[in-house]
Amino acid sequence: MRFLALLRKELRESLPWMLLAAIIFLAIGGFVLRAQAYLGQPSWYYSGLSPGTVVDTYRLTHFSPLRMTGSWLLVTSIGLGLALGVRHFWMPLFTRTWPFLIHRSANRPTILWAKLAAAIISFIIPVGVVWVALYRYSCRPEIFETLPTKRVFIEGWLFILLGLVAYLGTALAGLSSARWYTTKILGLAFATIVICMTIFQWRLGWAFAVLVVGVVVLLSQIIDAFLNREF
Amino acid sequence: MGLWIQISSGSGKPIYVQVAEQISEAVAKGELASGDKLPAVRKLAAELVINPNTAARAYSRLEQAGLVTTKTGSGTYVSDPKLRRSDAADINILTERMDTIITRGLNLGLEGQDLIAMFKGRLAKFVNKKAERRKND
Amino acid sequence: MTETVLETEGLTKYYGSTLAVDHLVLKIPQGCICGFVGRNGAGKTTAIKLMLGLLRPTAGSSRLLGCDSAALTPAIRQRIGYVTEGHRLFRWMSIAELEKFQRSFFPKQWDHKFFADMIEYFNLPKKRKIKHLSIGERAQVSLALALAPNPELLIMDDPTLGLDAAIRRQFLEGMIELIMRQGRTVLFSSHILGDVERVSDRIVVIDKGVLRANCSLEEFRTAVKKVTLSFPDSPPADVDIEGLLHCRRSEKELELILIGPADEHIAEWAQRNGAEKYHIVKMNLEDQFIEYTAPPNHRRLFQWEEK
């Protein structure tokens, strides 16, 4: 009951941002896919090939039209992560509503979990749904010559989760009461490192491993910071 | 009832003294006759927006002066003038205050006659009101 | 013996090297309205936040309703109302949404009718969003939110700051209304001493983080006295009167701020030291507070000098 009330509040506060992110990604991703469908294959990839060349079909399919939306997905989800982190953990500082939120008949962990749960829902639902929709759309052979692989689809989810890392980094920075040029920035710095390291992994398994480690470290820091913070 | 009491919260007089004095004055002027019921402490506190303890303190001050009596479970009533005790100390205070007033008057250059006339004039205000009220009753 | 609802022991808080609250020892009995006064920056907000467990004390501890402030359980918090400084509420919520939200934290004790009546009395539209309310209207919502769950202990951090006289009065009425219910206690900080005098029966004075008084309002009113004495020659060099707080001297006069001595005692001292005349100044609470918290070598900001 109390958790649900808190969750509803946090979701309502996240709503504008998740709608914005979903709309932006849908617009850009849809535009990119439509443009690819209109232009046909990414001809730049094999335009220089002479007859008889052996083509790595795996790489060919890897560069499906859907993959062109991947970088946009990454930008959108990191942007959404930053926006939600600011909304959940910085705005209460600016509007001075922390004391009003904290003093109520709920444990501090409950208040924190409501925020984190709201953030996860705000990621998975809007951006995830759009991503699935774009994947389904790009899987239609009558429109696209190269169809996306499963890997492209899973990479997309990796990017969505990187948005969560950005969110946790922003949250940690917001919870730190140090000065901005000292340890306050560490949360964001760590999140940046995790994001870069994840992107640079060639193997999906390693990428997920780095991501999981990053999320666990950030999460434990956030829990510790939130429970011990002065408001 | 209660509305004619004015609290001024910035004054040097404690609030319970203000309440007690205004009730005493109302009794002296006959606006409150003996046997009249005063509002309950909580009602007075709510109406005047003062602490209930302050209101209770005002009543107990009046009670000490013999101006009101409290009947348990029933309320606070203005007591019968015949039953109000006036001991030597009270009379002494009164005499002292009169001395102060006479001193002020004489210092201002008034004659004894003027002072007596003034005193009678002021007294009439109290007594007339009391008589008026009796007629109305 | 009445129960103690609020108790602090050596409560101390440093912000870096700045001492905000210094070994506060405080006991507030049940059933009183306690005015918490102190100058700007005296440490009132810090003390309140320490009591509510929003800040961690550097040393010492405090207990609310018998529970340590650092570990207030939801069940205890449910019995404690808190009105934050500046009435900061969630800006995007409407009054109705805010009530619904707040209500879910008081499952059994929320008085919806009381809340609705108050909002109607204040003439506030329930659909109006908090961000579109004026500070006064926000304060009214905040007061209704504080009273509707019928808290056993209500702590308000300068609730009447910047409010007009009418809304300030509503806050005072609210406090009186709450205190009339059985076993309720209110602690509120304020800069308006007239308000404190009107509704409190207890006063806590804090100055530069140090507790200066914690007594019944009446005791404070009778204890703090200002006496002016004039002497034929220069006043005595050594002022050895009991309860002396401040002593200001001019050529032939002494102004003393005293704590506690009876009027007869003052008269006796004046006579013994050859004062020509003396006068015990009747002060209101505000004057008493200013004199009581003034630094020892305090002088007026603007001093008229006779030439």
PDB file of C-alpha atoms in Angstrom, chain B residues 7 9-16 42 45-46 48-53 57, chain C residues 33 169 172-173 176 179-181 194 197-201 218 221 282-284:
ATOM      1  CA  ILE B   7      -6.056  39.893  23.727  1.00  0.00           C
ATOM      2  CA  SER B   9      -0.206  39.569  22.548  1.00  0.00           C
ATOM      3  CA  GLY B  10       2.565  42.138  22.284  1.00  0.00           C
ATOM      4  CA  SER B  11       1.826  43.869  25.559  1.00  0.00           C
ATOM      5  CA  GLY B  12       3.769  43.730  28.777  1.00  0.00           C
ATOM      6  CA  LYS B  13       0.814  42.159  30.554  1.00  0.00           C
ATOM      7  CA  PRO B  14       0.613  38.393  30.590  1.00  0.00           C
ATOM      8  CA  ILE B  15      -2.377  37.086  28.693  1.00  0.00           C
ATOM      9  CA  TYR B  16      -4.008  35.453  31.698  1.00  0.00           C
ATOM     10  CA  ARG B  42     -11.690  24.985  26.501  1.00  0.00           C
ATOM     11  CA  ALA B  45      -9.310  29.039  24.807  1.00  0.00           C
ATOM     12  CA  ALA B  46     -10.637  28.110  21.386  1.00  0.00           C
ATOM     13  CA  LEU B  48      -9.644  33.622  22.060  1.00  0.00           C
ATOM     14  CA  VAL B  49      -7.018  31.388  20.416  1.00  0.00           C
ATOM     15  CA  ILE B  50      -5.001  31.107  23.602  1.00  0.00           C
ATOM     16  CA  ASN B  51      -3.526  28.132  25.373  1.00  0.00           C
ATOM     17  CA  PRO B  52      -6.118  26.272  27.504  1.00  0.00           C
ATOM     18  CA  ASN B  53      -3.721  26.445  30.433  1.00  0.00           C
ATOM     19  CA  ARG B  57      -4.956  30.281  34.929  1.00  0.00           C
TER      20      ARG B  57
ATOM     21  CA  ILE C  33       2.346  23.697  23.197  1.00  0.00           C
ATOM     22  CA  ARG C 169      -4.035  32.982  13.184  1.00  0.00           C
ATOM     23  CA  LEU C 172      -2.562  29.167  16.015  1.00  0.00           C
ATOM     24  CA  GLU C 173      -6.178  27.978  15.966  1.00  0.00           C
ATOM     25  CA  ILE C 176      -5.159  24.991  19.964  1.00  0.00           C
ATOM     26  CA  ILE C 179      -3.897  20.362  21.881  1.00  0.00           C
ATOM     27  CA  MET C 180      -7.493  20.123  23.125  1.00  0.00           C
ATOM     28  CA  ARG C 181      -7.554  16.502  22.039  1.00  0.00           C
ATOM     29  CA  GLY C 194       3.465  37.474  20.015  1.00  0.00           C
ATOM     30  CA  GLU C 197       3.053  34.094  23.860  1.00  0.00           C
ATOM     31  CA  ARG C 198      -0.487  33.637  22.726  1.00  0.00           C
ATOM     32  CA  VAL C 199      -0.603  29.884  22.312  1.00  0.00           C
ATOM     33  CA  SER C 200       2.361  28.366  24.124  1.00  0.00           C
ATOM     34  CA  ASP C 201       2.529  27.314  27.705  1.00  0.00           C
ATOM     35  CA  GLU C 218       4.997  32.087  32.782  1.00  0.00           C
ATOM     36  CA  ARG C 221       7.821  36.056  31.711  1.00  0.00           C
ATOM     37  CA  LYS C 282       7.579  46.047  32.115  1.00  0.00           C
ATOM     38  CA  MET C 283       8.716  44.166  29.058  1.00  0.00           C
ATOM     39  CA  ASN C 284       6.730  42.154  26.585  1.00  0.00           C
TER      40      ASN C 284
END
